[in-house]
PDB file of C-alpha atoms in Angstrom:
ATOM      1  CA  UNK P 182       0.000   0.000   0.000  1.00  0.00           C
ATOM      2  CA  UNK P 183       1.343   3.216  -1.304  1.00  0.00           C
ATOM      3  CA  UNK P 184       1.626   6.833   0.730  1.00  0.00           C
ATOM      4  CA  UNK P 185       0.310   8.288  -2.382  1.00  0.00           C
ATOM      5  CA  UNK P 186      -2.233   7.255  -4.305  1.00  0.00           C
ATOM      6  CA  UNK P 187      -2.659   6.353  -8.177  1.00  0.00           C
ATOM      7  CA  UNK P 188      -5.058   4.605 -10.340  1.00  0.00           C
ATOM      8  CA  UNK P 189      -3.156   1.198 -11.899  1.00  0.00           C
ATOM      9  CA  UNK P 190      -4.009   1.816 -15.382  1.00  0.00           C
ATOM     10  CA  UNK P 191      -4.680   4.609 -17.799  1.00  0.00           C
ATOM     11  CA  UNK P 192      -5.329   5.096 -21.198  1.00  0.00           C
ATOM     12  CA  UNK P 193      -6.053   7.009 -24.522  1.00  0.00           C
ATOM     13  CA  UNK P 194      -5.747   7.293 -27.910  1.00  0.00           C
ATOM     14  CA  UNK P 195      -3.232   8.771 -29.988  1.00  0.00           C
ATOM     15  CA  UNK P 196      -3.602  12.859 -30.541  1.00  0.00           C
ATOM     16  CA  UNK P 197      -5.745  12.549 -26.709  1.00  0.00           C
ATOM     17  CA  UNK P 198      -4.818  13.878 -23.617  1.00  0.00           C
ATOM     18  CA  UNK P 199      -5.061  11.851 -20.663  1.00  0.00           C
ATOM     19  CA  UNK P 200      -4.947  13.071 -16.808  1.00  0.00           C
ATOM     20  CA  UNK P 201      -3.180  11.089 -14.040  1.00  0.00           C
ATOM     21  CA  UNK P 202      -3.825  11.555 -10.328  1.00  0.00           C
ATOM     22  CA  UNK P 203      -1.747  11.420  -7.406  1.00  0.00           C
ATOM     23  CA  UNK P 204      -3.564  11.646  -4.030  1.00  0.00           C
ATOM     24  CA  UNK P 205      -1.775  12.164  -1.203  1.00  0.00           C
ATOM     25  CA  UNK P 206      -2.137  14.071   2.444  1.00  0.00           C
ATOM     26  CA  UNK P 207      -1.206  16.830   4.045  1.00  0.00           C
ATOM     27  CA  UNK P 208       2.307  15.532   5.281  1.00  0.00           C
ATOM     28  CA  UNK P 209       3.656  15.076   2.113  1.00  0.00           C
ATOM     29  CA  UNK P 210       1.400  16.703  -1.021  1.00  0.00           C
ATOM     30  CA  UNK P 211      -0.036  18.743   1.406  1.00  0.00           C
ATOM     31  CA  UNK P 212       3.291  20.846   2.259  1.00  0.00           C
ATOM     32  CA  UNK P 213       5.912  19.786  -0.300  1.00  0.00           C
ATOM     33  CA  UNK P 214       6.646  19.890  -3.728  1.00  0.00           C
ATOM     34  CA  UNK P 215       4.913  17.134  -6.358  1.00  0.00           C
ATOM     35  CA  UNK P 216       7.588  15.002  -8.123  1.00  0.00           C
ATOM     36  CA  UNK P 217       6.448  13.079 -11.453  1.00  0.00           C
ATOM     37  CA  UNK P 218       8.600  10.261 -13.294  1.00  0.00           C
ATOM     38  CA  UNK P 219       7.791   8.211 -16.612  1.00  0.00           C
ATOM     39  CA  UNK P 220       9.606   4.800 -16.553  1.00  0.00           C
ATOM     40  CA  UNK P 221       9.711   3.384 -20.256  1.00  0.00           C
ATOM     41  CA  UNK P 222       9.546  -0.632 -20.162  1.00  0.00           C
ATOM     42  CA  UNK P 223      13.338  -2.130 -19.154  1.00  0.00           C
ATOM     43  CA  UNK P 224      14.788   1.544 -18.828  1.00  0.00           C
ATOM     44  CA  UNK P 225      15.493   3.718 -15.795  1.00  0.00           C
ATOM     45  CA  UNK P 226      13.054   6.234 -14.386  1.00  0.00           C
ATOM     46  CA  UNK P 227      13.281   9.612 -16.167  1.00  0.00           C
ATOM     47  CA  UNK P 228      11.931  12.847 -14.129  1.00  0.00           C
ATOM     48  CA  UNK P 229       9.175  14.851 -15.963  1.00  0.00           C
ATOM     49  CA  UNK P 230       7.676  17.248 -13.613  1.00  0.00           C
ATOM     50  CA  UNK P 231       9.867  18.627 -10.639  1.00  0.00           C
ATOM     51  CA  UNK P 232       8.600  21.486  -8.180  1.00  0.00           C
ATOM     52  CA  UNK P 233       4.763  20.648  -8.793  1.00  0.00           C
ATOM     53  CA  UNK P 234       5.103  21.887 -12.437  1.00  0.00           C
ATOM     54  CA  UNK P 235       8.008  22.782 -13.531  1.00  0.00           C
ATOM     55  CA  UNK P 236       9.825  20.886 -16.380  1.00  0.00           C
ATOM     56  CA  UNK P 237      13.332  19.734 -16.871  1.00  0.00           C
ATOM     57  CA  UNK P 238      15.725  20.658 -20.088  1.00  0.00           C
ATOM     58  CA  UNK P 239      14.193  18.093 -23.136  1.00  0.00           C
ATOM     59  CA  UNK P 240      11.172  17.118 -21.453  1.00  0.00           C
ATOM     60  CA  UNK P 241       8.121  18.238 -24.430  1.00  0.00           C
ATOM     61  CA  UNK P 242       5.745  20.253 -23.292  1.00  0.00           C
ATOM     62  CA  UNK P 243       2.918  18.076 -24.062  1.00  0.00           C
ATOM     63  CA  UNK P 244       3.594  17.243 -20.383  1.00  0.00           C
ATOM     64  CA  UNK P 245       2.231  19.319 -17.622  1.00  0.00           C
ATOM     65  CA  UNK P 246       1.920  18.899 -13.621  1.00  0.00           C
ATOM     66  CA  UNK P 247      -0.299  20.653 -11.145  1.00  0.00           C
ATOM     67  CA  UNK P 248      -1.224  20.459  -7.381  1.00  0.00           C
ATOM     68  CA  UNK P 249      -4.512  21.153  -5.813  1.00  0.00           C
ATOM     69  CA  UNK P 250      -4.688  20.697  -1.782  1.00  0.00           C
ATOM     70  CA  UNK P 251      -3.475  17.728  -1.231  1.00  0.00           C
ATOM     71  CA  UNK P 252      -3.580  16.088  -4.579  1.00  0.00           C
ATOM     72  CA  UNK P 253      -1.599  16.394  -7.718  1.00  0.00           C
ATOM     73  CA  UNK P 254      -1.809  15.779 -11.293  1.00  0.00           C
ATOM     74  CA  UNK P 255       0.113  14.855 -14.251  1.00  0.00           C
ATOM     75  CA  UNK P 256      -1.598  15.783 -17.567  1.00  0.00           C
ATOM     76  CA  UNK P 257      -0.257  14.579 -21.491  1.00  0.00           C
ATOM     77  CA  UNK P 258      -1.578  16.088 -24.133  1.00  0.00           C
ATOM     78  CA  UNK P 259      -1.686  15.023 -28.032  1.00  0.00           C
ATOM     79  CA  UNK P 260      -0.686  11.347 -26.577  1.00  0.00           C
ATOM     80  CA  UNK P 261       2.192   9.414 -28.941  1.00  0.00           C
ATOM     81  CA  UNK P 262       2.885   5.727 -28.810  1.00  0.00           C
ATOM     82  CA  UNK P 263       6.344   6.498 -27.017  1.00  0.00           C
ATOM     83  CA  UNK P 264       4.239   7.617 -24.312  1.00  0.00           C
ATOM     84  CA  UNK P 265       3.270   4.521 -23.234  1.00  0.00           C
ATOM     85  CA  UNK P 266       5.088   3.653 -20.051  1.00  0.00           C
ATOM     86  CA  UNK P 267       4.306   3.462 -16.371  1.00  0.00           C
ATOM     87  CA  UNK P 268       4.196   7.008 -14.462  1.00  0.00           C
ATOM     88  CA  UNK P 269       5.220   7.898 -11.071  1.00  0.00           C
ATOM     89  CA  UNK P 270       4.431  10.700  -8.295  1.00  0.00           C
ATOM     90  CA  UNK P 271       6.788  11.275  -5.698  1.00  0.00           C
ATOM     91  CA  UNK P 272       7.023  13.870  -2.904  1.00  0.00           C
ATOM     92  CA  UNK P 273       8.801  14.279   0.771  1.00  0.00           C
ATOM     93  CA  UNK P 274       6.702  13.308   3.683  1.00  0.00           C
ATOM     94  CA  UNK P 275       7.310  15.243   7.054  1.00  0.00           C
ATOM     95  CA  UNK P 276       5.950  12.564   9.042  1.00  0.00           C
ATOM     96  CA  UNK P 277       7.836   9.589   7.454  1.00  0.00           C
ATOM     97  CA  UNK P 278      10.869  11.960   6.869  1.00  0.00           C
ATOM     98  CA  UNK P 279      11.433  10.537   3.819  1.00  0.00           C
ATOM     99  CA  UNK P 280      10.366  10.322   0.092  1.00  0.00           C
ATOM    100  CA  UNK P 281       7.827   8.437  -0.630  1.00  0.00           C
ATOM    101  CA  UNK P 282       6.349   7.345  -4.050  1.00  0.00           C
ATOM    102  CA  UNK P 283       2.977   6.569  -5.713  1.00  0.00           C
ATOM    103  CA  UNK P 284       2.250   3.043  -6.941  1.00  0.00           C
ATOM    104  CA  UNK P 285       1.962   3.841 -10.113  1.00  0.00           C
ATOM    105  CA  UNK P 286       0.218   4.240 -13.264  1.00  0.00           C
ATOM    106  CA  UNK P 287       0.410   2.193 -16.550  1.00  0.00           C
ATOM    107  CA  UNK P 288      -0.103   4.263 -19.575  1.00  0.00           C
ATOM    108  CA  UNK P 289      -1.480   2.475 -22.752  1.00  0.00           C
ATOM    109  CA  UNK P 290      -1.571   4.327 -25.781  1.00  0.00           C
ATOM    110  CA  UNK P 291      -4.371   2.671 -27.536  1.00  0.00           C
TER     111      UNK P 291
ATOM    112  CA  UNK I  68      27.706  13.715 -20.242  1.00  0.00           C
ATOM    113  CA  UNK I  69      26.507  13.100 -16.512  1.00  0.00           C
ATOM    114  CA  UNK I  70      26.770   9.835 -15.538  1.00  0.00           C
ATOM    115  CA  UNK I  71      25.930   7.124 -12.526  1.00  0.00           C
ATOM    116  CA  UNK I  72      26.783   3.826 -12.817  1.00  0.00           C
ATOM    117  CA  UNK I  73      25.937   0.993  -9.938  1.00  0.00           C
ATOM    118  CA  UNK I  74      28.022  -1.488  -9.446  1.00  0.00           C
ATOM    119  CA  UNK I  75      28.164  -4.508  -6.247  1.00  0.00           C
ATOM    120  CA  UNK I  76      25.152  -6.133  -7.002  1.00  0.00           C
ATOM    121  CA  UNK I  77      24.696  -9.742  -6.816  1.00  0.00           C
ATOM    122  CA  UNK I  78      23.083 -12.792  -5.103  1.00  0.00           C
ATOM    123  CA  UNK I  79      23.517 -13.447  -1.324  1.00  0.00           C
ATOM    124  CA  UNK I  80      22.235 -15.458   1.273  1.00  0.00           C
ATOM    125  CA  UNK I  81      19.550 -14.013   3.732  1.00  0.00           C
ATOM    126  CA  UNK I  82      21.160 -12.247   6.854  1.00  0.00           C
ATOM    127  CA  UNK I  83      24.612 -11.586   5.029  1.00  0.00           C
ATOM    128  CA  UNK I  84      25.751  -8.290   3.822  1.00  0.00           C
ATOM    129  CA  UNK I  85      26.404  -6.483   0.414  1.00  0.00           C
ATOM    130  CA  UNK I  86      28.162  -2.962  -0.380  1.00  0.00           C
ATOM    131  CA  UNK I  87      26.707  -1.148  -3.383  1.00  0.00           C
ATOM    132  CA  UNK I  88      28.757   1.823  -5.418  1.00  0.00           C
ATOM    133  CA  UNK I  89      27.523   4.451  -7.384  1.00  0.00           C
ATOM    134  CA  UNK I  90      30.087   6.476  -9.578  1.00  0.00           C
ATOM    135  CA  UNK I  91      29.129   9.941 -10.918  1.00  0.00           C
ATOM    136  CA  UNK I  92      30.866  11.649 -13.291  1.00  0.00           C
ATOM    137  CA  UNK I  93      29.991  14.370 -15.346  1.00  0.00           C
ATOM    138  CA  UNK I  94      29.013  17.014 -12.900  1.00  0.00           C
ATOM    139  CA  UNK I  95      30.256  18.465  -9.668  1.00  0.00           C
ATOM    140  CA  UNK I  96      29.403  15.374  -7.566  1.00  0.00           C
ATOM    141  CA  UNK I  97      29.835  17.491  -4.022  1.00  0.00           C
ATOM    142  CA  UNK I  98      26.709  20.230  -5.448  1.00  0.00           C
ATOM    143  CA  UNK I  99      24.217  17.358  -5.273  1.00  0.00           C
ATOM    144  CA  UNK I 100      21.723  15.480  -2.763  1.00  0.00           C
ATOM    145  CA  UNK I 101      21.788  11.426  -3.885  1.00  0.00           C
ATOM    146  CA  UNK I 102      19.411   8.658  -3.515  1.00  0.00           C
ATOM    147  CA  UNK I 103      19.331   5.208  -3.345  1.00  0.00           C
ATOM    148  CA  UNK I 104      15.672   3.908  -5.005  1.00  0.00           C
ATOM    149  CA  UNK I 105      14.774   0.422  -5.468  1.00  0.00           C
ATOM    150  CA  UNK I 106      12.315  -1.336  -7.959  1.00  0.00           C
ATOM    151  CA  UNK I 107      11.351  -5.099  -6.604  1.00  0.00           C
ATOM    152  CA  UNK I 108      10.581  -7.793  -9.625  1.00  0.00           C
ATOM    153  CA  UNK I 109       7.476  -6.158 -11.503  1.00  0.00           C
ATOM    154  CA  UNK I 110       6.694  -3.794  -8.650  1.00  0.00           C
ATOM    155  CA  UNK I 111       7.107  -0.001  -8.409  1.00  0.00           C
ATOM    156  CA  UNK I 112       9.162   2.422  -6.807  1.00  0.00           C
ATOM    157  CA  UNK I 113      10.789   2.616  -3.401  1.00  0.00           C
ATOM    158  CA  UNK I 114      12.661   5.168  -2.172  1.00  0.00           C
ATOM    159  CA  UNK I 115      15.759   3.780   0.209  1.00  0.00           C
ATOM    160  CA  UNK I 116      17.953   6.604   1.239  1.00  0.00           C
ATOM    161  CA  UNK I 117      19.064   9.743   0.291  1.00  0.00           C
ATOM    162  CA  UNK I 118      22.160  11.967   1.390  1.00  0.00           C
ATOM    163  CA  UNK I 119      22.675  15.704   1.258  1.00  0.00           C
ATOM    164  CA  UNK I 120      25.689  16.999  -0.846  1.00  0.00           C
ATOM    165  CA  UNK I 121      28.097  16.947   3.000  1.00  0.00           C
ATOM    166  CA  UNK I 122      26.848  13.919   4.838  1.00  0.00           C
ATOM    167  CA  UNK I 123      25.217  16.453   7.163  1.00  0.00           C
ATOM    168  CA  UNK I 124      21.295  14.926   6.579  1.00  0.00           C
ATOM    169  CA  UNK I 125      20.313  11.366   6.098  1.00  0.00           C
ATOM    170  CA  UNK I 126      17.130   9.840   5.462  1.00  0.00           C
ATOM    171  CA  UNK I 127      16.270   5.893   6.106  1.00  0.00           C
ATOM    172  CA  UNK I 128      12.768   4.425   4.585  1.00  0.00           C
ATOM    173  CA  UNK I 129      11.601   3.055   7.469  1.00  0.00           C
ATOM    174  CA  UNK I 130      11.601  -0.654   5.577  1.00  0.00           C
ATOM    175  CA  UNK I 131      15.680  -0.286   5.779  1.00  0.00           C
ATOM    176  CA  UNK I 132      16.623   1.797   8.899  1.00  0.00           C
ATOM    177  CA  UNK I 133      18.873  -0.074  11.416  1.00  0.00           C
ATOM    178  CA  UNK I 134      20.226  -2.127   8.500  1.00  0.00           C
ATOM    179  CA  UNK I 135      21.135  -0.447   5.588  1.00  0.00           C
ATOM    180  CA  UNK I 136      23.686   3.144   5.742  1.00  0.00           C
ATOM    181  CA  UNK I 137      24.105   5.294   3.178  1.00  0.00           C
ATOM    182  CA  UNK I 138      27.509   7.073   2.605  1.00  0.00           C
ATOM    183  CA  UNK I 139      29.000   9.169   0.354  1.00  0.00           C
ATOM    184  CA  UNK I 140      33.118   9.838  -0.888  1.00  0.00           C
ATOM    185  CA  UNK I 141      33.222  13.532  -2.842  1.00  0.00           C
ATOM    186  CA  UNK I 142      36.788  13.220  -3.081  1.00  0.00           C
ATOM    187  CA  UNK I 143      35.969   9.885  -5.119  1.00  0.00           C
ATOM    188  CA  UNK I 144      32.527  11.323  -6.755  1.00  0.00           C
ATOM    189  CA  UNK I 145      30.840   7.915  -5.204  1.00  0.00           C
ATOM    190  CA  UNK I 146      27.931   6.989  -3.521  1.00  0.00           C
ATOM    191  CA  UNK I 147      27.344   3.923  -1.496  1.00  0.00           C
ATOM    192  CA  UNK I 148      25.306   1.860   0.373  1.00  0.00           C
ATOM    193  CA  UNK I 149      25.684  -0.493   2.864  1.00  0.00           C
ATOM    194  CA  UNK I 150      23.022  -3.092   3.334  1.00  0.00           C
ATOM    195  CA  UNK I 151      23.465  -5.830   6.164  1.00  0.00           C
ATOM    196  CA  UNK I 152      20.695  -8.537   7.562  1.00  0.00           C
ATOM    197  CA  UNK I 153      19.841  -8.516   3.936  1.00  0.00           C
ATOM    198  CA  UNK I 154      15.837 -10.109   4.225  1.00  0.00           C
ATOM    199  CA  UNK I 155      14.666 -11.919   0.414  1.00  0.00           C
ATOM    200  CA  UNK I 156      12.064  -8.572   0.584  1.00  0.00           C
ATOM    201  CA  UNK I 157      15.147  -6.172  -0.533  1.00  0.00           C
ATOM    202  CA  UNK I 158      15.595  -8.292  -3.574  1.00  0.00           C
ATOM    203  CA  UNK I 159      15.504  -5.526  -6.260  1.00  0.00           C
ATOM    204  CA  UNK I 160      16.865  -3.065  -8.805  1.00  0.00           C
ATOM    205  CA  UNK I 161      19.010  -0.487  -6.753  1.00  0.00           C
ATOM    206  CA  UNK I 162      18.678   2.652  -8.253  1.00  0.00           C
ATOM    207  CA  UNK I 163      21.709   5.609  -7.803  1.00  0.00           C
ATOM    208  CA  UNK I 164      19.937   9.325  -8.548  1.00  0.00           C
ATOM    209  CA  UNK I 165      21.179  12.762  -8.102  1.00  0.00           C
ATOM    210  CA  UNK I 166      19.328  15.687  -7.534  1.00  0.00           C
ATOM    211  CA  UNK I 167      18.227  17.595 -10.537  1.00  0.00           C
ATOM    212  CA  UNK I 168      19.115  20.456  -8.983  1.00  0.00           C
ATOM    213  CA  UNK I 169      21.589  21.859  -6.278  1.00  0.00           C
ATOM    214  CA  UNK I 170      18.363  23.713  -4.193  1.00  0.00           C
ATOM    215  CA  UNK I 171      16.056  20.679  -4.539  1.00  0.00           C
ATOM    216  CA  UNK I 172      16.977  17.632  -2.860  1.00  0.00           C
ATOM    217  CA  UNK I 173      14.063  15.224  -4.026  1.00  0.00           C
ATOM    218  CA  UNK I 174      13.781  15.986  -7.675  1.00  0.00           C
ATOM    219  CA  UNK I 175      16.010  13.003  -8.839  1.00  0.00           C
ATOM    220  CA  UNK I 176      17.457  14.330 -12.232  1.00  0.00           C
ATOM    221  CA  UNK I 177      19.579  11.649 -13.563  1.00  0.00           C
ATOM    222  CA  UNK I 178      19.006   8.383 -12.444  1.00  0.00           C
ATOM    223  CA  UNK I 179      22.216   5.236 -13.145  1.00  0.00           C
ATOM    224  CA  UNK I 180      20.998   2.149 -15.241  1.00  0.00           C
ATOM    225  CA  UNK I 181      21.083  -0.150 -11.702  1.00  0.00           C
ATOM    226  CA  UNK I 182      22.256  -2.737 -10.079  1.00  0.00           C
ATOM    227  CA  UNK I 183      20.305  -6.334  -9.033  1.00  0.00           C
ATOM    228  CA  UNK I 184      20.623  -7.626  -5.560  1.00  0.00           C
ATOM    229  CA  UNK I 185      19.324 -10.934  -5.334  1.00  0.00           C
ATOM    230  CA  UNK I 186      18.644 -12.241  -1.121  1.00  0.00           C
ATOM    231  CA  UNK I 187      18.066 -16.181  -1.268  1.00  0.00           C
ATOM    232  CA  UNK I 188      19.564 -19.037   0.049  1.00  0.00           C
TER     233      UNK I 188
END
């Protein structure tokens, strides 16, 4: 059972966009920055969203992050069959004192 | 080109001990926070440990503290970690990351390729 919270699967077609949530609490969403990562079958993770929303050098901007309360969200627009890959959220917890990550979410690009 | 690359994986015997090494290159290794993150067989991700750029703070997931210790050599650009009472539930990819950047310590930026650690008898 993860801190944070994510549905298993997602999905869309190519051109789509496609939202993926990250629920969390107020220990660790709540008052700390939203980390998300895109793992691509057999490979290393990759970080896409640090700092709630910003993005690192390369990453498209077809990818976007936000954070509500104590939720976050990872949004991809005009969705590409490199796309599909498992997704990750990530943020420090106060109360753990540690990072802790979602479960996370398998993309399929339809 | 930055770089990590894990090395000290392997298979060992429940309760025994392993020392994992990270070596960055590429970047000014004593700027950065590291991590140690761990992916068990078809399962997702699991933060370990993490280290500030002088050894001064030191985190533990609470599945590792008392066992595992996390160090760091800036004269040598390496991380490492040291993982005793190994249990078959630490069998997994260990991940070595660095912070993306020097004021963020939990964005992991560049992650290494891994290592396997493999606890059975």
């Amino acid at each position: 059972q993860s801190v944070l919270t994510q549905p298993p699967s997602a999905s869309g077609t190519p051109g789509q966009g496609v939202t993926i949530s990250c629920s969390g609490s107020s220990s660790n969403i709540g008052s700390n920055f939203v980390y998300w990562y895109q793992q691509l079958p057999g490979t290393a993770p990759k970080l896409l969203i640090y700092r709630n929303n910003q993005r690192p050098a390369g990453v498209p901007d077809r990818f976007s992050g936000s954070k509500s309360g104590t939720s976050a969200s990872l949004a991809i627009s005009g969705l590409r069959s490199e796309d599909e890959a498992d997704y990750y959220c990530a943020a420090w917890d106060d109360s753990l004192s540690g990072v802790v990550f979602g479960g996370g979410t398998k993309l399929t690009v339809l | 080109e930055v770089q990590l690359v894990e090395s000290g994986g392997g298979l060992v015997q429940p309760g025994r001990s392993l020392r994992l090494s990270c070596a960055a290159s590429g970047f000014t290794f004593d700027d950065y926070a590291m991590h140690w993150v761990r992916q068990a067989p078809g399962k997702g991700l699991e933060w370990v440990s993490g280290i500030n750029w002088n050894s001064g703070s030191i985190g533990y997931a609470d599945s590792v503290k008392g066992r595992f210790t996390i160090s760091r050599d800036n004269a040598k650009n390496s991380l490492y970690l040291q993982m005793n009472s190994l249990r078959a539930e630490d069998t997994a990819l260990y991940f070595c990351a660095k912070a993306l950047i020097v004021v963020d310590h939990y964005g992991m930026g560049v992650w290494g390729q891994g290592t396997t650690v493999t606890v059975s008898s």
